[in-house]
mmCIF file of C-alpha atoms in Angstrom:
data_model
loop_
_atom_site.group_PDB
_atom_site.id
_atom_site.type_symbol
_atom_site.label_atom_id
_atom_site.label_comp_id
_atom_site.label_asym_id
_atom_site.label_seq_id
_atom_site.Cartn_x
_atom_site.Cartn_y
_atom_site.Cartn_z
ATOM 1 C CA TYR A 1 -144.415 -163.005 46.736
ATOM 2 C CA MET A 2 -141.383 -164.291 44.956
ATOM 3 C CA VAL A 3 -138.228 -162.400 45.878
ATOM 4 C CA GLY A 4 -136.234 -160.245 43.460
ATOM 5 C CA PHE A 5 -132.612 -159.188 44.185
ATOM 6 C CA ARG A 6 -130.019 -157.075 42.798
ATOM 7 C CA THR A 7 -126.794 -155.297 43.810
ATOM 8 C CA ILE A 8 -125.387 -151.893 42.848
ATOM 9 C CA GLY A 9 -122.369 -149.811 43.796
ATOM 10 C CA GLY A 10 -123.325 -146.695 45.690
ATOM 11 C CA ALA A 11 -121.382 -143.611 46.750
ATOM 12 C CA ALA A 12 -120.723 -143.427 50.420
ATOM 13 C CA GLU A 13 -119.291 -140.417 52.438
ATOM 14 C CA GLU A 14 -116.047 -138.911 51.047
ATOM 15 C CA ASN A 15 -116.866 -140.631 47.638
ATOM 16 C CA GLU A 16 -115.864 -144.015 48.843
ATOM 17 C CA LEU A 17 -117.742 -146.939 47.193
ATOM 18 C CA THR A 18 -119.847 -149.563 48.955
ATOM 19 C CA SER A 19 -121.992 -152.297 47.603
ATOM 20 C CA ILE A 20 -125.703 -152.117 48.164
ATOM 21 C CA ALA A 21 -128.087 -155.245 48.111
ATOM 22 C CA VAL A 22 -131.903 -154.823 47.616
ATOM 23 C CA TRP A 23 -134.494 -157.400 47.903
ATOM 24 C CA TYR A 24 -138.060 -156.739 46.738
ATOM 25 C CA PRO A 25 -141.400 -158.471 45.963
ATOM 26 C CA SER A 26 -141.191 -159.815 42.375
ATOM 27 C CA ASN A 27 -143.763 -160.489 39.811
ATOM 28 C CA ARG A 28 -142.553 -163.830 38.825
ATOM 29 C CA ALA A 29 -144.827 -166.796 39.425
ATOM 30 C CA ARG A 30 -144.460 -168.549 42.711
ATOM 31 C CA ARG A 31 -142.336 -171.743 42.890
ATOM 32 C CA SER A 32 -140.965 -173.566 45.883
ATOM 33 C CA GLU A 33 -137.299 -173.795 44.916
ATOM 34 C CA TYR A 34 -135.238 -170.879 43.566
ATOM 35 C CA PHE A 35 -132.062 -169.255 44.522
ATOM 36 C CA THR A 36 -129.392 -166.786 43.340
ATOM 37 C CA THR A 37 -125.571 -167.304 43.791
ATOM 38 C CA VAL A 38 -123.558 -164.305 44.797
ATOM 39 C CA GLY A 39 -119.867 -165.284 45.466
ATOM 40 C CA PRO A 40 -120.081 -168.103 48.023
ATOM 41 C CA TRP A 41 -123.607 -167.133 49.123
ATOM 42 C CA ARG A 42 -126.803 -168.851 48.089
ATOM 43 C CA ILE A 43 -129.539 -166.467 48.458
ATOM 44 C CA ARG A 44 -133.273 -167.219 48.275
ATOM 45 C CA ALA A 45 -134.246 -164.698 45.462
ATOM 46 C CA ASP A 46 -134.243 -164.329 41.635
ATOM 47 C CA LYS A 47 -131.604 -161.803 40.395
ATOM 48 C CA ASN A 48 -132.587 -158.626 38.387
ATOM 49 C CA VAL A 49 -136.289 -159.652 37.901
ATOM 50 C CA PRO A 50 -139.074 -157.136 37.645
ATOM 51 C CA PRO A 51 -140.742 -156.022 40.868
ATOM 52 C CA ALA A 52 -144.240 -156.900 41.620
ATOM 53 C CA ASN A 53 -147.244 -154.559 40.954
ATOM 54 C CA GLY A 54 -147.983 -152.525 44.040
ATOM 55 C CA LEU A 55 -146.425 -150.038 46.619
ATOM 56 C CA PHE A 56 -144.245 -151.615 49.375
ATOM 57 C CA PRO A 57 -142.972 -150.239 52.582
ATOM 58 C CA VAL A 58 -139.112 -149.945 52.846
ATOM 59 C CA ILE A 59 -136.818 -151.395 55.321
ATOM 60 C CA LEU A 60 -133.212 -150.319 55.629
ATOM 61 C CA PHE A 61 -130.839 -152.986 57.160
ATOM 62 C CA SER A 62 -127.653 -152.112 58.983
ATOM 63 C CA HIS A 63 -125.238 -155.024 59.446
ATOM 64 C CA ASP A 64 -123.236 -155.854 62.551
ATOM 65 C CA MET A 65 -119.583 -154.909 63.023
ATOM 66 C CA THR A 66 -117.114 -156.411 60.495
ATOM 67 C CA ARG A 67 -119.973 -157.924 58.440
ATOM 68 C CA HIS A 68 -121.537 -157.040 55.134
ATOM 69 C CA SER A 69 -124.815 -156.598 53.157
ATOM 70 C CA LEU A 70 -125.432 -160.339 52.787
ATOM 71 C CA ALA A 71 -124.759 -161.303 56.354
ATOM 72 C CA ASN A 72 -128.476 -161.592 57.076
ATOM 73 C CA HIS A 73 -129.694 -162.410 53.489
ATOM 74 C CA ASP A 74 -132.088 -165.081 54.772
ATOM 75 C CA LEU A 75 -133.971 -162.479 57.030
ATOM 76 C CA CYS A 76 -133.990 -159.916 54.149
ATOM 77 C CA SER A 77 -135.433 -162.441 51.685
ATOM 78 C CA ALA A 78 -138.212 -163.295 54.239
ATOM 79 C CA LEU A 79 -139.036 -159.590 54.665
ATOM 80 C CA ALA A 80 -139.281 -159.212 50.900
ATOM 81 C CA GLU A 81 -141.337 -162.247 50.475
ATOM 82 C CA ALA A 82 -143.676 -160.772 52.934
ATOM 83 C CA GLY A 83 -144.151 -157.586 50.934
ATOM 84 C CA PHE A 84 -141.237 -155.159 51.847
ATOM 85 C CA VAL A 85 -138.446 -153.583 49.816
ATOM 86 C CA VAL A 86 -135.307 -154.292 51.921
ATOM 87 C CA ILE A 87 -132.083 -152.253 51.241
ATOM 88 C CA ALA A 88 -128.794 -153.345 52.760
ATOM 89 C CA PRO A 89 -125.413 -151.415 52.205
ATOM 90 C CA THR A 90 -122.104 -152.846 53.153
ATOM 91 C CA HIS A 91 -120.889 -150.183 55.568
ATOM 92 C CA TYR A 92 -117.595 -148.605 54.465
ATOM 93 C CA GLY A 93 -115.104 -148.656 57.191
ATOM 94 C CA ASP A 94 -116.643 -151.403 59.138
ATOM 95 C CA ASN A 95 -117.029 -154.552 57.039
ATOM 96 C CA HIS A 96 -115.553 -158.078 56.330
ATOM 97 C CA THR A 97 -112.667 -156.660 54.220
ATOM 98 C CA GLY A 98 -111.748 -153.705 56.338
ATOM 99 C CA ALA A 99 -112.656 -152.260 59.772
ATOM 100 C CA GLY A 100 -110.456 -149.231 59.871
ATOM 101 C CA ALA A 101 -113.168 -146.958 61.301
ATOM 102 C CA LEU A 102 -114.424 -149.516 63.899
ATOM 103 C CA PHE A 103 -114.871 -148.061 67.427
ATOM 104 C CA THR A 104 -114.211 -144.545 66.209
ATOM 105 C CA ALA A 105 -116.315 -141.310 66.193
ATOM 106 C CA ALA A 106 -116.030 -141.178 62.532
ATOM 107 C CA LEU A 107 -118.006 -144.541 62.190
ATOM 108 C CA TYR A 108 -120.875 -143.097 64.203
ATOM 109 C CA TYR A 109 -120.880 -140.191 61.845
ATOM 110 C CA HIS A 110 -120.791 -142.216 58.613
ATOM 111 C CA ARG A 111 -122.868 -145.221 59.319
ATOM 112 C CA PRO A 112 -126.315 -143.630 59.531
ATOM 113 C CA ARG A 113 -125.493 -141.422 56.518
ATOM 114 C CA GLN A 114 -124.455 -144.589 54.520
ATOM 115 C CA LEU A 115 -127.964 -145.952 55.187
ATOM 116 C CA ARG A 116 -129.554 -142.749 53.934
ATOM 117 C CA ASP A 117 -127.236 -142.745 50.917
ATOM 118 C CA ALA A 118 -128.166 -146.327 50.109
ATOM 119 C CA LEU A 119 -131.950 -145.408 50.324
ATOM 120 C CA ALA A 120 -131.180 -142.458 47.792
ATOM 121 C CA ALA A 121 -129.276 -144.763 45.480
ATOM 122 C CA ILE A 122 -131.994 -147.347 45.251
ATOM 123 C CA SER A 123 -134.677 -144.633 44.899
ATOM 124 C CA SER A 124 -132.741 -143.349 41.764
ATOM 125 C CA ILE A 125 -133.567 -146.619 39.965
ATOM 126 C CA PRO A 126 -137.044 -145.837 38.342
ATOM 127 C CA GLU A 127 -138.231 -149.440 38.223
ATOM 128 C CA LEU A 128 -137.674 -149.821 41.981
ATOM 129 C CA LYS A 129 -138.631 -146.297 43.001
ATOM 130 C CA ALA A 130 -142.091 -146.953 41.367
ATOM 131 C CA VAL A 131 -142.800 -149.661 43.942
ATOM 132 C CA MET A 132 -141.289 -148.138 47.097
ATOM 133 C CA ASN A 133 -143.508 -146.398 49.705
ATOM 134 C CA LEU A 134 -141.092 -143.844 50.699
ATOM 135 C CA GLN A 135 -143.576 -142.489 53.214
ATOM 136 C CA ARG A 136 -143.309 -145.654 55.345
ATOM 137 C CA VAL A 137 -139.708 -146.620 56.011
ATOM 138 C CA GLY A 138 -138.314 -148.847 58.883
ATOM 139 C CA VAL A 139 -134.834 -149.521 60.003
ATOM 140 C CA LEU A 140 -133.566 -152.833 61.158
ATOM 141 C CA GLY A 141 -130.067 -153.077 62.873
ATOM 142 C CA ALA A 142 -127.990 -156.090 63.649
ATOM 143 C CA GLY A 143 -125.517 -155.964 66.496
ATOM 144 C CA THR A 144 -123.964 -152.656 66.399
ATOM 145 C CA GLY A 145 -126.233 -151.860 63.542
ATOM 146 C CA ALA A 146 -128.891 -151.471 66.285
ATOM 147 C CA GLY A 147 -127.169 -148.203 67.358
ATOM 148 C CA THR A 148 -127.076 -147.014 63.699
ATOM 149 C CA ALA A 149 -130.930 -147.576 63.558
ATOM 150 C CA LEU A 150 -131.455 -145.648 66.707
ATOM 151 C CA GLN A 151 -129.383 -142.830 65.544
ATOM 152 C CA LEU A 152 -131.584 -142.427 62.555
ATOM 153 C CA ALA A 153 -134.482 -142.322 65.092
ATOM 154 C CA GLY A 154 -132.982 -139.158 66.824
ATOM 155 C CA VAL A 155 -130.797 -140.942 69.536
ATOM 156 C CA ASP A 156 -127.397 -139.292 70.082
ATOM 157 C CA ILE A 157 -124.298 -141.130 71.079
ATOM 158 C CA ALA A 158 -122.906 -140.898 74.657
ATOM 159 C CA PRO A 159 -119.114 -141.277 74.417
ATOM 160 C CA GLN A 160 -118.664 -140.489 78.199
ATOM 161 C CA ALA A 161 -120.475 -143.826 78.937
ATOM 162 C CA TYR A 162 -117.306 -145.685 78.017
ATOM 163 C CA ARG A 163 -115.627 -144.384 81.243
ATOM 164 C CA GLY A 164 -115.412 -147.391 83.577
ATOM 165 C CA TYR A 165 -117.716 -149.514 81.308
ATOM 166 C CA CYS A 166 -115.397 -152.365 81.307
ATOM 167 C CA GLU A 167 -115.516 -152.642 85.039
ATOM 168 C CA THR A 168 -119.303 -153.244 85.182
ATOM 169 C CA PRO A 169 -121.054 -156.560 85.305
ATOM 170 C CA ASP A 170 -122.943 -155.837 82.042
ATOM 171 C CA ALA A 171 -119.688 -155.111 80.007
ATOM 172 C CA ASP A 172 -119.524 -156.845 76.616
ATOM 173 C CA ALA A 173 -116.157 -158.240 75.777
ATOM 174 C CA ALA A 174 -116.376 -156.820 72.285
ATOM 175 C CA TYR A 175 -115.653 -153.266 73.760
ATOM 176 C CA CYS A 176 -113.042 -154.308 76.266
ATOM 177 C CA GLY A 177 -110.268 -155.844 74.312
ATOM 178 C CA LYS A 178 -106.894 -153.983 74.074
ATOM 179 C CA TRP A 179 -107.549 -152.884 70.483
ATOM 180 C CA ALA A 180 -111.063 -151.798 71.041
ATOM 181 C CA ALA A 181 -110.149 -149.974 74.219
ATOM 182 C CA SER A 182 -107.413 -147.976 72.581
ATOM 183 C CA ARG A 183 -109.784 -146.581 70.060
ATOM 184 C CA LEU A 184 -112.796 -146.118 72.404
ATOM 185 C CA ALA A 185 -110.472 -144.187 74.758
ATOM 186 C CA ARG A 186 -110.502 -141.436 72.146
ATOM 187 C CA LEU A 187 -114.132 -141.450 71.465
ATOM 188 C CA GLU A 188 -115.006 -138.439 73.657
ATOM 189 C CA GLU A 189 -112.304 -136.177 72.094
ATOM 190 C CA ASP A 190 -112.992 -137.316 68.592
ATOM 191 C CA ALA A 191 -116.777 -136.934 68.952
ATOM 192 C CA ALA A 192 -116.468 -133.376 70.444
ATOM 193 C CA GLU A 193 -114.119 -132.421 67.390
ATOM 194 C CA LEU A 194 -116.754 -133.622 64.926
ATOM 195 C CA ARG A 195 -119.498 -131.715 66.848
ATOM 196 C CA SER A 196 -117.391 -128.597 66.623
ATOM 197 C CA ARG A 197 -117.147 -129.046 62.853
ATOM 198 C CA HIS A 198 -120.688 -130.284 62.003
ATOM 199 C CA GLY A 199 -122.870 -129.076 64.710
ATOM 200 C CA ALA A 200 -124.256 -130.584 68.046
ATOM 201 C CA GLU A 201 -126.757 -132.841 66.249
ATOM 202 C CA VAL A 202 -124.174 -134.511 63.924
ATOM 203 C CA PHE A 203 -124.656 -138.000 65.295
ATOM 204 C CA LYS A 204 -128.447 -138.094 64.882
ATOM 205 C CA PRO A 205 -129.306 -137.326 61.192
ATOM 206 C CA LEU A 206 -132.991 -138.004 61.398
ATOM 207 C CA LEU A 207 -134.505 -140.187 58.677
ATOM 208 C CA PRO A 208 -137.575 -138.711 57.075
ATOM 209 C CA ASN A 209 -140.771 -140.927 57.322
ATOM 210 C CA MET A 210 -139.085 -143.462 59.512
ATOM 211 C CA LYS A 211 -141.899 -145.377 61.241
ATOM 212 C CA ALA A 212 -140.429 -148.316 63.176
ATOM 213 C CA VAL A 213 -137.143 -149.608 64.626
ATOM 214 C CA GLY A 214 -136.112 -153.312 64.783
ATOM 215 C CA LEU A 215 -133.001 -154.375 66.614
ATOM 216 C CA LEU A 216 -131.507 -157.897 66.101
ATOM 217 C CA THR A 217 -129.080 -159.031 68.874
ATOM 218 C CA PRO A 218 -128.486 -155.395 69.692
ATOM 219 C CA GLY A 219 -124.955 -154.308 70.780
ATOM 220 C CA GLY A 220 -123.230 -151.140 72.137
ATOM 221 C CA LEU A 221 -126.449 -149.593 73.332
ATOM 222 C CA PHE A 222 -124.523 -148.347 76.487
ATOM 223 C CA LEU A 223 -123.089 -145.746 74.154
ATOM 224 C CA MET A 224 -126.432 -144.376 73.249
ATOM 225 C CA ASN A 225 -127.826 -141.365 75.050
ATOM 226 C CA ARG A 226 -130.374 -142.564 77.656
ATOM 227 C CA HIS A 227 -132.335 -139.197 77.593
ATOM 228 C CA ASP A 228 -132.847 -139.664 73.841
ATOM 229 C CA LEU A 229 -133.881 -143.220 74.163
ATOM 230 C CA VAL A 230 -136.719 -142.250 76.451
ATOM 231 C CA ARG A 231 -137.935 -139.796 73.968
ATOM 232 C CA VAL A 232 -137.894 -142.074 70.902
ATOM 233 C CA PRO A 233 -141.370 -141.669 69.346
ATOM 234 C CA LEU A 234 -141.296 -144.818 67.243
ATOM 235 C CA PRO A 235 -142.174 -148.478 68.040
ATOM 236 C CA CYS A 236 -139.183 -150.542 68.796
ATOM 237 C CA ALA A 237 -138.800 -154.310 68.713
ATOM 238 C CA PRO A 238 -135.523 -156.021 69.983
ATOM 239 C CA GLY A 239 -134.747 -159.685 69.333
ATOM 240 C CA PHE A 240 -132.137 -161.346 71.440
ATOM 241 C CA ALA A 241 -130.111 -164.610 71.254
ATOM 242 C CA GLN A 242 -130.313 -166.242 74.669
ATOM 243 C CA THR A 243 -126.650 -167.559 74.635
ATOM 244 C CA ASP A 244 -125.099 -164.471 73.003
ATOM 245 C CA VAL A 245 -121.641 -164.064 74.349
ATOM 246 C CA LEU A 246 -120.808 -161.124 72.181
ATOM 247 C CA PHE A 247 -123.661 -158.779 73.237
ATOM 248 C CA SER A 248 -125.191 -160.166 76.489
ATOM 249 C CA PRO A 249 -128.965 -160.227 76.260
ATOM 250 C CA PRO A 250 -130.946 -158.733 79.246
ATOM 251 C CA ALA A 251 -131.237 -161.330 82.103
ATOM 252 C CA ASP A 252 -134.282 -159.713 83.719
ATOM 253 C CA SER A 253 -136.408 -156.566 83.654
ATOM 254 C CA GLU A 254 -133.697 -154.604 85.477
ATOM 255 C CA ALA A 255 -131.154 -155.500 82.842
ATOM 256 C CA MET A 256 -133.723 -154.512 80.147
ATOM 257 C CA LEU A 257 -134.162 -151.067 81.842
ATOM 258 C CA ARG A 258 -130.363 -150.591 81.571
ATOM 259 C CA LEU A 259 -130.804 -151.233 77.788
ATOM 260 C CA PHE A 260 -134.006 -149.369 77.313
ATOM 261 C CA PRO A 261 -134.873 -146.862 79.928
ATOM 262 C CA ALA A 262 -138.501 -146.156 80.789
ATOM 263 C CA PRO A 263 -140.907 -145.200 79.220
ATOM 264 C CA LEU A 264 -139.271 -146.811 76.060
ATOM 265 C CA HIS A 265 -138.779 -150.026 78.040
ATOM 266 C CA ASN A 266 -142.479 -150.253 78.734
ATOM 267 C CA SER A 267 -143.498 -150.058 75.125
ATOM 268 C CA VAL A 268 -141.043 -152.381 73.441
ATOM 269 C CA ASN A 269 -142.045 -155.847 72.311
ATOM 270 C CA THR A 270 -139.048 -158.367 72.895
ATOM 271 C CA LEU A 271 -138.208 -161.707 71.590
ATOM 272 C CA THR A 272 -135.506 -163.930 73.107
ATOM 273 C CA LEU A 273 -134.578 -167.029 71.181
ATOM 274 C CA LYS A 274 -133.661 -169.748 73.570
ATOM 275 C CA GLY A 275 -130.485 -171.755 73.108
ATOM 276 C CA VAL A 276 -129.208 -169.663 70.178
ATOM 277 C CA ASP A 277 -125.756 -167.811 69.968
ATOM 278 C CA HIS A 278 -125.143 -164.568 68.426
ATOM 279 C CA TYR A 279 -123.824 -165.637 64.970
ATOM 280 C CA SER A 280 -126.509 -168.365 64.671
ATOM 281 C CA LEU A 281 -129.098 -165.477 64.027
ATOM 282 C CA GLY A 282 -127.174 -164.551 60.946
ATOM 283 C CA ALA A 283 -127.496 -166.311 57.543
ATOM 284 C CA PRO A 284 -125.982 -169.783 57.509
ATOM 285 C CA CYS A 285 -122.283 -169.600 56.378
ATOM 286 C CA PRO A 286 -121.185 -170.987 52.989
ATOM 287 C CA GLU A 287 -118.817 -173.817 53.129
ATOM 288 C CA GLN A 288 -115.849 -171.508 52.254
ATOM 289 C CA LEU A 289 -116.533 -169.323 55.233
ATOM 290 C CA LEU A 290 -117.304 -172.262 57.506
ATOM 291 C CA GLN A 291 -113.795 -173.687 56.835
ATOM 292 C CA THR A 292 -111.891 -170.346 57.202
ATOM 293 C CA LEU A 293 -113.850 -168.464 59.867
ATOM 294 C CA PRO A 294 -115.942 -170.935 61.878
ATOM 295 C CA GLY A 295 -116.167 -168.625 64.785
ATOM 296 C CA LEU A 296 -118.379 -166.251 62.720
ATOM 297 C CA CYS A 297 -120.821 -168.830 61.652
ATOM 298 C CA GLY A 298 -122.614 -169.852 64.912
ATOM 299 C CA ALA A 299 -122.592 -173.045 66.860
ATOM 300 C CA THR A 300 -126.238 -173.825 67.213
ATOM 301 C CA GLU A 301 -127.434 -177.151 65.920
ATOM 302 C CA ALA A 302 -129.039 -176.984 62.449
ATOM 303 C CA GLY A 303 -132.609 -177.898 63.507
ATOM 304 C CA ALA A 304 -132.654 -175.447 66.401
ATOM 305 C CA ARG A 305 -131.069 -172.720 64.169
ATOM 306 C CA ALA A 306 -133.728 -173.261 61.485
ATOM 307 C CA LYS A 307 -136.637 -172.947 63.968
ATOM 308 C CA ALA A 308 -134.950 -169.825 65.479
ATOM 309 C CA ALA A 309 -134.735 -168.332 62.008
ATOM 310 C CA ARG A 310 -138.408 -168.878 61.471
ATOM 311 C CA ASP A 311 -139.258 -167.383 64.781
ATOM 312 C CA ARG A 312 -136.995 -164.356 64.163
ATOM 313 C CA ASP A 313 -138.494 -163.820 60.664
ATOM 314 C CA ASN A 314 -142.152 -164.079 61.878
ATOM 315 C CA TYR A 315 -141.389 -161.647 64.773
ATOM 316 C CA PHE A 316 -139.941 -158.848 62.533
ATOM 317 C CA ILE A 317 -142.443 -159.442 59.773
ATOM 318 C CA SER A 318 -145.245 -158.974 62.294
ATOM 319 C CA PHE A 319 -143.519 -155.996 63.847
ATOM 320 C CA PHE A 320 -142.957 -154.140 60.610
ATOM 321 C CA ARG A 321 -146.339 -154.972 59.364
ATOM 322 C CA ALA A 322 -147.857 -153.251 62.336
ATOM 323 C CA GLY A 323 -145.378 -150.256 62.216
ATOM 324 C CA LEU A 324 -145.237 -149.661 58.427
ATOM 325 C CA GLY A 325 -148.708 -150.827 57.580
ATOM 326 C CA VAL A 326 -149.628 -154.041 55.818
ATOM 327 C CA PRO A 327 -148.466 -154.000 52.058
ATOM 328 C CA LEU A 328 -150.949 -153.951 49.229
ATOM 329 C CA PRO A 329 -152.164 -157.513 48.401
ATOM 330 C CA PRO A 330 -150.545 -159.251 45.353
ATOM 331 C CA GLN A 331 -152.022 -158.168 42.005
ATOM 332 C CA LYS A 332 -152.748 -160.649 39.271
ATOM 333 C CA GLN A 333 -149.539 -161.472 37.586
ATOM 334 C CA GLU A 334 -148.899 -161.530 33.929
#
């Protein structure tokens, strides 16, 4: 398929606005070179073109901490090209322009609901709703978005797991800096307050018709309830960056068990991309960002990065095709 693309503003919790990006199979005739420019980003897609004929599974994408809806646009385009509708909101309170809710209980409350809001917003567009198979929905989370994906699959948070975490050998630096620690120290208390107001299940708002969970460079999974992880009934596919210094990938089967306790550990398919760092599995930075924030752009050599991106794309395309069903084949185009 050619890839169509559009963005809309959508209502998030507390009537805040967040942008939502959506990629979808398009009815345009195939051609090798095409792109859309959105700000500094060059995206492989045609903007605002009609969707293709057919009914396509839906994938919700949750970005990493302090990122945005376009941070993994290359992966989203690849999934749409393969026959999926991909919806990615910019999470309010945790994005590139403001991270005021990062490492707070409020963020664990809002993030999964923002994904559900984004799905509802795109489903309200008749042209897109007509090609969305809302009976077959997957969620793909990058970095801390992995926890958001698991919350929608019924996994609660476990704030008490932060006690003593930074003294363990598996501790990720992202959670142990002074600023992060000052916020996470209140996580138990604030989570308990939200449960008292909204109910015990407040942090796991199940997503109807969710069939599969993809996790790209997952982070913060130590704060997910291990009892719930064991009971996740959905197929799960984590992809790791071997040289990830932000969220350490599992070194062996024992480390994998700490992330994904049995029996979930025994059922997951995993991918470890060798010689690739955390940020090199995001979309390549535009020149403007490369000059101002090079640390967020990845340091992997261009050829190795391109190969890793192809392997990443093929892995998640194969996984979601198995978990959500193979999309209908292309129809004859006008």
